[in-house]
Amino acid sequence: IHILPQAVAERIAAGEVVENPASVVKELVENALDAGATAIAVEVRDGGLTLIRVSDNGTGMSRAEAPLALARFATSKVQTIEDLAAIRTLGFRGEALPSIAAVSHLELLTRAQDEIEGTRLRVEERQEQAGAVRIEPAASPVGCSVTVRDLFYNAPARRKFMKSPLRERERIHEMLARYALAYPAVAFRFVADGRELLAAPPASPLERLGVVLGRDVAGEMVPIRWEALDLRVSGYISRPTLGRASRAEQFYTVNGRPIRGGLLVVALERPYAGRLPPGRYPLAVVYIESAPHLLDVNVHPRKAEVRFLQERSVYWALSQAVETALSPYPRQPEVAGSFTWPFAGAAAEARTLHEAAAPYEATGMQVMGQMHNSYIIAQSHEGLIIVDQHAAHEQVLFERLVRGSPVQPLTPPAQLALTPREADTLAENLDAFAGLGLELEPFGGNTFLVRSLPTALQGCDPQTLITALLGELDRYRSVGPDELREGLAMKAACTAAIKAGDPLMPEQIAALLHDLTEAWSPATCPHGRPAFITVSLDELERRFLRR
């Protein structure tokens, strides 16, 4: 038995804290927030493997204290064992900076408010002994800037298991989105390889949600709130009219600390039963505030989880807050579980309608017309049937796209003029667009040519379509190719579908209803909104007091 050399021990310890470039950014962002920063800028190159720089306008460090920041277990955040029982900061272990310095070339530039000049610290090359720290005066604004170069240069095994620079960049972007949502009063900026990917000025929680997830999403969110004694739950959840194919857009924060959902996911989603179709998940930004002594945050190496002393109370509070917010939206068992599509028994007759393009009766069902240029009204022996023309058409197009719609060349090709950011994003995702039947190619500068469209999207303006799809890509940066394809198909279908307010000719109504009868899942659109509702004859008679 022997004691490991300090450099070896530090390298091992670093592996528990520094997993990838995103974990480096996370630790540095948490340090900035703990220092009271109101503005944080993150710059990376090559997914963070070549360069990571995190700058803030926090309190900074004095020249006397700055070198201690690079010593293991040196921290300003806890002093005694008792402090661990009531942690109010994001960091507390004193391991982040020394761990990062053990596997990179690290430089720290800082200045405290009461100092006239700043301090620069450079960690020299480390071999068998701990590396020396070079200290020198330097010009610096108040705050701190940490530059990390050549991450894992001395840990080739770890570097070998890094993902591509694009994937590592996406991890950083996703992580920063969580902190931007958790701290809406703090300005965040993210620049990767010279491109600005996130610019979030100080804002209200809902405004910040719109910046991170999109304004269209923010418009579909409703507030939640529940409070009692030392526990407070707040935030925003999506209406049952909006759902996703994954939980990637659920964000949970406890006392300012972004965490994994765990059992909080169950508490959030249980009230959606009967309101959101199976396989669809709500969006949420949930803030939980609790007395620090009722939490244990020292339960995970990367501080991604917390343990609640009164966990049942927390889960119950979240569930109640969500249930209250969803109370205006009644449960619909026919959507949540099994259902009977009223048109299914009349598929053959509907085909006749498609050909005849006229009002019709089929198996007791009669189309009566269009209401407010948005809804198709029909009756059957069961009662009244109301079809949302946009949701119905959206589902029809979505299913065609995911099944593989035939491709139609555009003659001549359509020319797209994009912004530099849009052009870069499109160039990185040409394969994903091709998977839907959208053949595009660079045409110089920020211009692209659209050479083909899937027949399901014929008639859709290519510029409008591609711009909409590019705006959707940010939501699917951390998913696999199948989920990305589904997400793009959802947005394409929504963009190309008949809109509420569009007047329809009888033959268009006939074609839409025929196509809907052929759909595999006709009850809802891809976002989880009902494509049709039924009002039974019994219900009508009760409403008119006939029963």
Coordinates of C-alpha atoms in Angstrom, one line a residue:
I1 CA 0.0 0.0 0.0
H2 CA 1.3 3.4 -0.9
I3 CA 0.1 7.0 -1.2
L4 CA -0.4 8.1 -4.8
P5 CA 1.7 11.0 -6.1
Q6 CA -0.3 14.2 -5.9
A7 CA -0.5 14.7 -9.7
V8 CA -2.0 11.2 -10.1
A9 CA -4.4 11.7 -7.3
E10 CA -5.6 15.0 -8.7
R11 CA -6.0 13.4 -12.2
I12 CA -8.3 10.7 -10.7
A13 CA -10.3 13.2 -8.7
A14 CA -10.7 15.4 -11.7
G15 CA -12.4 12.5 -13.5
E16 CA -15.3 12.7 -11.0
V17 CA -15.9 16.4 -11.7
V18 CA -14.8 16.9 -15.3
E19 CA -16.7 14.5 -17.5
N20 CA -16.8 16.5 -20.7
P21 CA -16.7 20.2 -21.8
A22 CA -20.3 20.8 -20.7
S23 CA -19.3 19.8 -17.1
V24 CA -16.5 22.3 -17.2
V25 CA -18.9 25.1 -18.3
K26 CA -21.4 24.0 -15.7
E27 CA -18.9 24.3 -12.8
L28 CA -17.7 27.7 -14.1
V29 CA -21.2 29.1 -14.6
E30 CA -22.1 28.0 -11.1
N31 CA -19.1 29.8 -9.7
A32 CA -20.2 32.9 -11.5
L33 CA -23.7 32.7 -10.2
D34 CA -22.4 32.1 -6.6
A35 CA -20.3 35.3 -7.1
G36 CA -23.4 37.3 -7.7
A37 CA -22.9 37.8 -11.5
T38 CA -25.7 39.5 -13.4
A39 CA -24.1 38.8 -16.8
I40 CA -22.3 35.6 -17.9
A41 CA -20.6 35.0 -21.3
V42 CA -19.5 31.6 -22.5
E43 CA -17.2 31.2 -25.5
V44 CA -16.1 27.8 -26.9
R45 CA -14.2 26.4 -29.9
D46 CA -14.4 22.9 -31.2
G47 CA -17.1 21.9 -28.8
G48 CA -15.0 23.1 -25.9
L49 CA -12.1 20.8 -26.5
T50 CA -9.9 23.5 -27.8
L51 CA -11.1 26.5 -25.8
I52 CA -13.6 27.3 -23.1
R53 CA -13.9 30.8 -21.7
V54 CA -16.5 31.8 -19.1
S55 CA -16.5 35.4 -18.1
D56 CA -18.7 37.1 -15.5
N57 CA -19.2 40.4 -13.7
G58 CA -19.4 39.0 -10.2
T59 CA -17.5 40.0 -7.1
G60 CA -14.2 38.7 -8.4
M61 CA -11.3 37.7 -6.2
S62 CA -8.5 39.6 -4.5
R63 CA -4.9 38.9 -5.4
A64 CA -4.3 37.4 -2.0
E65 CA -7.2 34.9 -2.3
A66 CA -7.1 34.0 -6.0
P67 CA -4.3 31.4 -5.7
L68 CA -6.4 29.5 -3.1
A69 CA -9.1 29.0 -5.7
L70 CA -6.8 26.5 -7.4
A71 CA -6.2 24.5 -4.3
R72 CA -8.4 21.4 -3.6
F73 CA -11.1 21.8 -1.0
A74 CA -10.6 25.5 -0.9
T75 CA -14.0 27.3 -0.9
S76 CA -15.7 30.4 0.4
K77 CA -19.1 28.7 0.6
V78 CA -18.9 26.4 3.6
Q79 CA -16.8 26.3 6.7
T80 CA -18.2 23.7 9.1
I81 CA -20.0 20.4 9.0
E82 CA -23.2 22.2 10.1
D83 CA -23.0 24.3 6.9
L84 CA -23.5 21.2 4.8
A85 CA -27.0 20.8 6.3
A86 CA -28.1 24.2 4.9
I87 CA -26.3 24.9 1.6
R88 CA -27.5 28.0 -0.2
T89 CA -24.9 28.1 -3.0
L90 CA -24.5 26.0 -6.1
G91 CA -20.9 25.1 -5.4
F92 CA -19.6 24.0 -2.0
R93 CA -17.0 21.3 -2.5
G94 CA -14.0 23.3 -3.6
E95 CA -13.0 20.9 -6.3
A96 CA -14.1 22.5 -9.6
L97 CA -11.1 24.7 -10.5
P98 CA -8.3 22.4 -9.3
S99 CA -10.0 19.5 -11.1
I100 CA -10.3 21.5 -14.4
A101 CA -6.7 22.7 -14.0
A102 CA -5.5 19.0 -13.6
V103 CA -6.7 18.2 -17.1
S104 CA -6.2 21.4 -19.1
H105 CA -4.2 24.5 -19.5
L106 CA -6.0 27.0 -17.3
E107 CA -5.8 30.7 -17.0
L108 CA -7.8 32.8 -14.5
L109 CA -8.2 36.6 -14.8
T110 CA -9.9 38.4 -11.9
R111 CA -10.3 41.6 -10.0
A112 CA -12.2 42.5 -6.9
Q113 CA -14.2 45.7 -6.5
D114 CA -11.7 47.4 -4.1
E115 CA -8.6 46.7 -6.2
I116 CA -7.2 49.0 -8.9
E117 CA -5.6 46.2 -11.0
G118 CA -6.5 42.6 -11.6
T119 CA -4.6 39.4 -11.2
R120 CA -3.8 36.7 -13.8
L121 CA -3.1 33.1 -12.8
R122 CA -1.6 30.5 -15.1
V123 CA -1.2 26.9 -14.2
E124 CA 2.1 25.6 -15.6
E125 CA 2.5 22.1 -17.1
R126 CA 2.0 19.3 -14.6
Q127 CA 4.1 16.2 -14.5
E128 CA 4.8 14.0 -11.5
Q129 CA 4.4 16.9 -9.1
A130 CA 1.6 19.4 -8.8
G131 CA 2.0 22.2 -11.4
A132 CA 3.2 25.6 -10.3
V133 CA 0.9 28.6 -10.5
R134 CA 2.2 31.7 -12.1
I135 CA 0.8 34.9 -10.7
E136 CA 1.1 38.4 -12.3
P137 CA -0.8 41.7 -12.4
A138 CA -3.1 42.3 -15.3
A139 CA -5.8 44.7 -16.5
S140 CA -9.2 43.2 -15.8
P141 CA -12.8 44.4 -15.2
V142 CA -14.4 43.6 -11.9
G143 CA -15.4 39.9 -12.0
C144 CA -13.7 36.8 -13.2
S145 CA -12.8 35.2 -16.6
V146 CA -11.6 31.6 -16.7
T147 CA -10.0 30.3 -19.9
V148 CA -9.6 26.5 -20.4
R149 CA -7.4 25.3 -23.3
D150 CA -6.8 21.8 -24.7
L151 CA -9.1 20.0 -22.4
F152 CA -7.9 16.4 -21.6
Y153 CA -4.6 17.0 -23.4
N154 CA -3.0 14.9 -20.7
A155 CA -5.8 12.3 -20.4
P156 CA -5.9 10.8 -23.9
A157 CA -8.2 8.0 -22.8
R158 CA -10.8 10.5 -21.7
R159 CA -10.4 12.6 -24.7
K160 CA -10.9 9.6 -27.0
F161 CA -14.4 9.1 -25.6
M162 CA -15.5 12.6 -26.3
K163 CA -18.3 13.0 -28.8
S164 CA -17.9 15.1 -32.0
P165 CA -17.4 18.8 -31.5
L166 CA -20.9 19.4 -32.7
R167 CA -22.4 17.1 -30.1
E168 CA -20.2 18.5 -27.3
R169 CA -21.4 22.0 -28.4
E170 CA -25.0 20.9 -28.2
R171 CA -24.4 19.5 -24.7
I172 CA -23.1 22.9 -23.6
H173 CA -26.0 24.7 -25.3
E174 CA -28.5 22.5 -23.6
M175 CA -26.9 22.9 -20.2
L176 CA -26.8 26.7 -20.6
A177 CA -30.4 26.7 -21.5
R178 CA -31.2 25.1 -18.1
Y179 CA -29.3 27.8 -16.2
A180 CA -30.8 30.6 -18.3
L181 CA -34.2 29.3 -17.4
A182 CA -33.3 28.9 -13.7
Y183 CA -31.9 32.5 -13.6
P184 CA -34.0 34.8 -15.8
A185 CA -32.6 37.9 -14.1
V186 CA -29.1 37.0 -15.2
A187 CA -28.0 37.8 -18.8
F188 CA -26.5 34.8 -20.7
R189 CA -24.5 34.8 -23.9
F190 CA -23.2 31.8 -25.7
V191 CA -20.8 32.0 -28.7
A192 CA -19.5 28.8 -30.4
D193 CA -16.8 29.0 -33.1
G194 CA -17.6 32.7 -33.6
R195 CA -21.4 32.1 -33.9
E196 CA -23.8 33.5 -31.3
L197 CA -26.1 30.7 -30.3
L198 CA -27.8 32.2 -27.2
A199 CA -28.4 35.9 -26.4
A200 CA -30.6 36.1 -23.3
P201 CA -30.9 39.6 -21.7
P202 CA -32.4 39.9 -18.2
A203 CA -36.1 39.1 -18.4
S204 CA -39.2 37.8 -16.6
P205 CA -39.4 34.0 -16.3
L206 CA -42.0 33.8 -19.1
E207 CA -39.9 36.1 -21.4
R208 CA -36.9 34.0 -20.7
L209 CA -38.9 30.9 -21.5
G210 CA -39.8 32.5 -24.9
V211 CA -36.1 33.2 -25.6
V212 CA -35.0 29.7 -24.8
L213 CA -37.9 27.6 -26.1
G214 CA -39.5 29.9 -28.6
R215 CA -42.3 32.5 -28.5
D216 CA -44.8 30.1 -29.9
V217 CA -44.2 27.8 -26.9
A218 CA -44.4 30.6 -24.4
G219 CA -47.8 31.4 -25.8
E220 CA -49.0 27.9 -24.9
M221 CA -47.8 27.9 -21.3
V222 CA -49.9 28.5 -18.2
P223 CA -48.5 29.5 -14.8
I224 CA -48.5 27.2 -11.8
R225 CA -48.2 28.2 -8.1
W226 CA -48.5 26.5 -4.7
E227 CA -47.2 27.7 -1.4
A228 CA -47.3 26.6 2.2
L229 CA -44.8 27.2 5.1
D230 CA -41.3 26.5 3.9
L231 CA -42.3 25.1 0.4
R232 CA -43.1 27.0 -2.7
V233 CA -43.8 25.7 -6.2
S234 CA -44.0 28.0 -9.2
G235 CA -43.3 28.1 -12.9
Y236 CA -45.0 27.3 -16.2
I237 CA -46.5 24.2 -17.8
S238 CA -47.9 23.6 -21.3
R239 CA -51.6 23.5 -22.0
P240 CA -52.9 20.0 -23.0
T241 CA -53.0 21.4 -26.5
L242 CA -49.2 21.2 -26.7
G243 CA -47.1 18.0 -26.2
R244 CA -43.7 16.6 -27.2
A245 CA -42.4 13.2 -28.2
S246 CA -39.9 13.3 -25.3
R247 CA -39.3 15.0 -22.0
A248 CA -36.4 17.1 -23.3
E249 CA -38.3 20.3 -22.6
Q250 CA -39.0 19.7 -19.0
F251 CA -36.8 21.7 -16.6
Y252 CA -36.7 21.4 -12.8
T253 CA -35.0 23.8 -10.4
V254 CA -34.7 23.5 -6.7
N255 CA -33.4 26.6 -4.8
G256 CA -31.8 27.8 -8.0
R257 CA -30.1 24.5 -8.8
P258 CA -31.1 22.8 -12.1
I259 CA -31.7 19.1 -11.4
R260 CA -32.9 15.9 -13.0
G261 CA -36.6 15.3 -12.8
G262 CA -36.7 11.9 -11.1
L263 CA -40.0 11.4 -9.4
L264 CA -40.9 15.0 -10.0
V265 CA -41.7 13.9 -13.5
V266 CA -44.5 11.6 -12.2
A267 CA -46.0 14.4 -10.1
L268 CA -45.9 16.7 -13.1
E269 CA -47.4 14.3 -15.6
R270 CA -50.1 12.6 -13.5
P271 CA -52.6 15.5 -13.9
Y272 CA -52.2 15.3 -17.6
A273 CA -53.8 11.8 -17.7
G274 CA -56.8 12.0 -19.9
R275 CA -55.8 15.5 -21.1
L276 CA -52.7 14.6 -23.2
P277 CA -52.5 11.6 -25.5
P278 CA -50.3 8.6 -24.6
G279 CA -46.7 9.0 -25.9
R280 CA -46.9 12.8 -25.6
Y281 CA -45.2 14.7 -22.8
P282 CA -45.9 18.2 -21.4
L283 CA -43.4 21.0 -21.4
A284 CA -42.6 22.6 -18.1
V285 CA -40.3 25.0 -16.3
V286 CA -40.7 24.2 -12.5
Y287 CA -39.2 26.2 -9.7
I288 CA -39.2 24.6 -6.3
E289 CA -38.1 26.6 -3.2
S290 CA -37.5 24.9 0.1
A291 CA -35.8 25.7 3.3
P292 CA -32.2 24.6 2.8
H293 CA -32.2 22.3 5.9
L294 CA -35.0 20.3 4.2
L295 CA -32.7 19.4 1.3
D296 CA -29.6 17.3 0.8
V297 CA -27.7 18.5 -2.2
N298 CA -24.6 16.4 -1.6
V299 CA -25.9 13.2 -3.0
H300 CA -24.6 13.2 -6.6
P301 CA -21.0 13.7 -7.9
R302 CA -22.2 16.3 -10.4
K303 CA -24.8 17.8 -8.1
A304 CA -27.5 16.8 -10.6
E305 CA -29.9 15.5 -8.0
V306 CA -31.2 16.5 -4.5
R307 CA -32.9 14.5 -1.8
F308 CA -36.0 16.0 -0.1
L309 CA -36.5 15.4 3.6
Q310 CA -40.2 15.6 3.0
E311 CA -40.4 14.3 -0.5
R312 CA -44.1 13.3 -0.4
S313 CA -45.0 16.9 0.4
V314 CA -43.0 18.2 -2.5
Y315 CA -44.5 15.7 -5.0
W316 CA -48.0 16.4 -3.7
A317 CA -47.5 20.2 -3.9
L318 CA -46.3 20.0 -7.5
S319 CA -49.1 17.7 -8.5
Q320 CA -51.7 20.0 -6.9
A321 CA -50.2 23.1 -8.6
V322 CA -50.4 21.4 -12.0
E323 CA -53.9 20.0 -11.4
T324 CA -55.1 23.5 -10.5
A325 CA -53.6 25.1 -13.6
L326 CA -55.1 22.4 -15.8
S327 CA -58.6 22.6 -14.2
P328 CA -60.0 24.6 -17.2
Y329 CA -59.1 21.7 -19.5
P330 CA -61.5 18.7 -18.9
R331 CA -60.2 15.2 -19.2
Q332 CA -61.2 13.4 -22.4
P333 CA -61.0 9.6 -21.8
E334 CA -61.5 8.9 -25.5
V335 CA -58.2 10.7 -26.2
A336 CA -56.3 9.4 -23.2
G337 CA -57.2 5.8 -23.8
S338 CA -58.9 3.7 -26.4
F339 CA -61.4 5.5 -28.7
T340 CA -63.6 4.8 -31.6
W341 CA -63.1 6.9 -34.7
P342 CA -66.7 7.8 -35.9
F343 CA -65.7 7.9 -39.5
A344 CA -63.9 4.6 -39.5
G345 CA -67.0 2.5 -40.3
A346 CA -67.7 4.7 -43.3
A347 CA -64.3 4.5 -45.0
A348 CA -65.6 3.1 -48.2
E349 CA -68.5 5.6 -48.4
A350 CA -66.0 8.4 -47.6
R351 CA -64.0 7.4 -50.7
T352 CA -67.2 7.8 -52.7
L353 CA -67.5 11.3 -51.2
H354 CA -63.9 12.0 -52.1
E355 CA -64.8 11.2 -55.7
A356 CA -68.1 12.9 -55.8
A357 CA -66.9 16.0 -53.9
A358 CA -70.4 16.9 -52.6
P359 CA -72.2 16.9 -49.2
Y360 CA -73.0 13.3 -48.4
E361 CA -74.5 10.8 -46.0
A362 CA -72.6 7.7 -45.1
T363 CA -73.5 5.1 -42.5
G364 CA -75.6 7.6 -40.8
M365 CA -73.0 10.4 -41.0
Q366 CA -73.8 13.7 -42.9
V367 CA -71.4 16.5 -43.5
M368 CA -73.2 19.8 -42.9
G369 CA -70.5 22.3 -43.8
Q370 CA -67.8 24.6 -42.4
M371 CA -68.1 26.8 -39.3
H372 CA -66.1 30.0 -38.9
N373 CA -63.8 28.8 -41.7
S374 CA -62.1 26.6 -39.1
Y375 CA -64.3 23.6 -38.2
I376 CA -66.0 21.0 -40.3
I377 CA -69.4 20.0 -38.8
A378 CA -71.0 16.6 -39.4
Q379 CA -73.7 14.5 -37.7
S380 CA -74.1 10.8 -37.2
H381 CA -76.5 8.5 -35.4
E382 CA -74.3 9.0 -32.3
G383 CA -74.5 12.8 -32.3
L384 CA -72.5 15.8 -33.4
I385 CA -68.9 15.6 -34.8
I386 CA -66.7 18.6 -35.0
V387 CA -63.4 18.4 -36.9
D388 CA -60.6 20.9 -36.4
Q389 CA -59.5 21.4 -40.0
H390 CA -55.9 22.5 -39.2
A391 CA -55.3 19.7 -36.6
A392 CA -56.8 17.1 -38.9
H393 CA -54.8 18.2 -42.0
E394 CA -51.6 18.5 -39.8
Q395 CA -51.9 14.8 -38.7
V396 CA -52.5 13.6 -42.3
L397 CA -49.4 15.4 -43.5
F398 CA -47.3 14.3 -40.5
E399 CA -48.1 10.6 -41.1
R400 CA -47.3 10.9 -44.8
L401 CA -44.0 12.5 -44.0
V402 CA -42.9 10.0 -41.4
R403 CA -44.0 7.1 -43.6
G404 CA -41.9 8.5 -46.5
S405 CA -43.7 10.8 -48.9
P406 CA -42.8 10.6 -52.6
V407 CA -40.5 13.4 -53.7
Q408 CA -41.3 15.9 -56.4
P409 CA -38.5 17.9 -58.1
L410 CA -38.9 21.7 -58.3
T411 CA -38.5 23.1 -61.8
P412 CA -36.8 25.6 -61.6
P413 CA -35.3 25.1 -58.1
A414 CA -36.4 27.6 -55.4
Q415 CA -33.7 29.9 -54.2
L416 CA -33.4 30.7 -50.4
A417 CA -31.8 33.8 -48.9
L418 CA -30.9 33.1 -45.3
T419 CA -29.1 34.9 -42.5
P420 CA -25.5 33.8 -41.7
R421 CA -26.7 31.8 -38.6
E422 CA -29.5 30.1 -40.5
A423 CA -27.1 29.2 -43.3
D424 CA -24.6 27.7 -40.9
T425 CA -27.4 25.7 -39.2
L426 CA -28.8 24.5 -42.5
A427 CA -25.3 23.4 -43.7
E428 CA -24.9 21.3 -40.6
N429 CA -28.3 19.6 -41.0
L430 CA -28.7 18.9 -44.7
D431 CA -28.9 15.1 -44.1
A432 CA -31.8 15.6 -41.7
F433 CA -33.7 17.7 -44.2
A434 CA -33.0 15.1 -46.9
G435 CA -34.5 12.5 -44.7
L436 CA -37.9 14.2 -45.2
G437 CA -37.5 14.5 -49.0
L438 CA -36.1 18.1 -48.9
E439 CA -33.2 18.2 -51.2
L440 CA -31.1 21.4 -50.7
E441 CA -27.7 22.5 -51.8
P442 CA -25.4 25.5 -51.1
F443 CA -25.5 28.2 -53.8
G444 CA -22.9 30.5 -52.5
G445 CA -22.7 32.8 -49.5
N446 CA -25.9 32.4 -47.4
T447 CA -28.0 31.2 -50.3
F448 CA -29.3 27.7 -50.9
L449 CA -31.3 26.0 -53.6
V450 CA -34.3 23.8 -52.9
R451 CA -34.3 21.1 -55.6
S452 CA -37.2 18.9 -54.4
L453 CA -40.0 18.8 -51.9
P454 CA -42.1 15.8 -50.6
T455 CA -45.4 15.6 -52.4
A456 CA -47.1 16.0 -49.0
L457 CA -45.7 19.6 -48.9
Q458 CA -46.4 20.6 -52.5
G459 CA -47.8 24.1 -52.6
C460 CA -46.0 25.2 -49.4
D461 CA -43.7 28.2 -49.9
P462 CA -40.1 26.8 -49.6
Q463 CA -38.7 29.9 -47.9
T464 CA -41.4 29.9 -45.2
L465 CA -41.0 26.1 -44.8
I466 CA -37.2 26.0 -44.4
T467 CA -37.2 29.0 -42.1
A468 CA -39.7 27.4 -39.9
L469 CA -37.8 24.1 -39.8
L470 CA -34.5 26.0 -39.0
G471 CA -36.2 27.6 -36.0
E472 CA -37.3 24.2 -34.8
L473 CA -33.8 22.7 -34.8
D474 CA -32.7 24.3 -31.5
R475 CA -35.3 22.1 -29.7
Y476 CA -33.9 18.9 -31.0
R477 CA -30.2 19.4 -30.7
S478 CA -29.7 16.7 -28.1
V479 CA -31.9 13.9 -29.6
G480 CA -31.2 11.1 -31.9
P481 CA -31.9 11.1 -35.7
D482 CA -35.3 9.4 -35.5
E483 CA -36.6 11.9 -33.0
L484 CA -35.1 14.8 -35.0
R485 CA -36.8 13.5 -38.1
E486 CA -40.1 13.3 -36.2
G487 CA -39.7 16.8 -34.8
L488 CA -39.0 18.3 -38.3
A489 CA -42.0 16.4 -39.7
M490 CA -44.2 17.8 -37.0
K491 CA -43.1 21.4 -37.8
A492 CA -43.3 20.8 -41.6
A493 CA -46.8 19.4 -41.3
C494 CA -47.9 22.3 -39.1
T495 CA -46.5 24.9 -41.6
A496 CA -48.0 23.3 -44.6
A497 CA -51.4 22.4 -43.2
I498 CA -54.7 24.2 -43.8
K499 CA -55.0 27.0 -41.3
A500 CA -57.9 28.0 -39.1
G501 CA -59.7 30.7 -41.0
D502 CA -59.1 29.2 -44.4
P503 CA -62.4 28.8 -46.3
L504 CA -62.7 25.3 -47.9
M505 CA -64.6 24.2 -51.0
P506 CA -66.8 21.1 -50.6
E507 CA -64.3 19.0 -52.6
Q508 CA -61.5 20.1 -50.2
I509 CA -63.6 19.1 -47.2
A510 CA -64.3 15.8 -48.8
A511 CA -60.7 15.1 -49.5
L512 CA -59.6 16.0 -46.0
L513 CA -62.2 13.8 -44.4
H514 CA -61.3 10.9 -46.7
D515 CA -57.6 11.3 -45.9
L516 CA -58.4 11.4 -42.1
T517 CA -60.3 8.1 -42.3
E518 CA -57.1 6.6 -43.8
A519 CA -54.9 8.0 -41.0
W520 CA -53.3 5.6 -38.5
S521 CA -53.9 7.9 -35.5
P522 CA -56.6 10.3 -36.5
A523 CA -57.7 11.4 -33.0
T524 CA -55.0 14.0 -32.4
C525 CA -52.5 16.1 -34.3
P526 CA -48.8 15.5 -33.8
H527 CA -48.7 18.0 -31.0
G528 CA -51.4 16.2 -29.0
R529 CA -54.4 18.5 -29.9
P530 CA -57.7 16.8 -30.7
A531 CA -58.4 16.6 -34.4
F532 CA -62.1 16.1 -33.7
I533 CA -64.5 16.0 -30.9
T534 CA -67.9 14.3 -30.5
V535 CA -70.9 15.5 -28.6
S536 CA -73.2 12.5 -28.1
L537 CA -77.0 12.7 -28.6
D538 CA -77.4 12.0 -25.0
E539 CA -75.3 14.9 -24.0
L540 CA -77.2 17.2 -26.3
E541 CA -80.5 16.1 -24.9
R542 CA -79.2 16.7 -21.3
R543 CA -78.1 20.2 -22.3
F544 CA -81.6 20.9 -23.7
L545 CA -83.2 19.4 -20.5
R546 CA -84.8 16.6 -22.5
R547 CA -83.4 14.1 -20.0

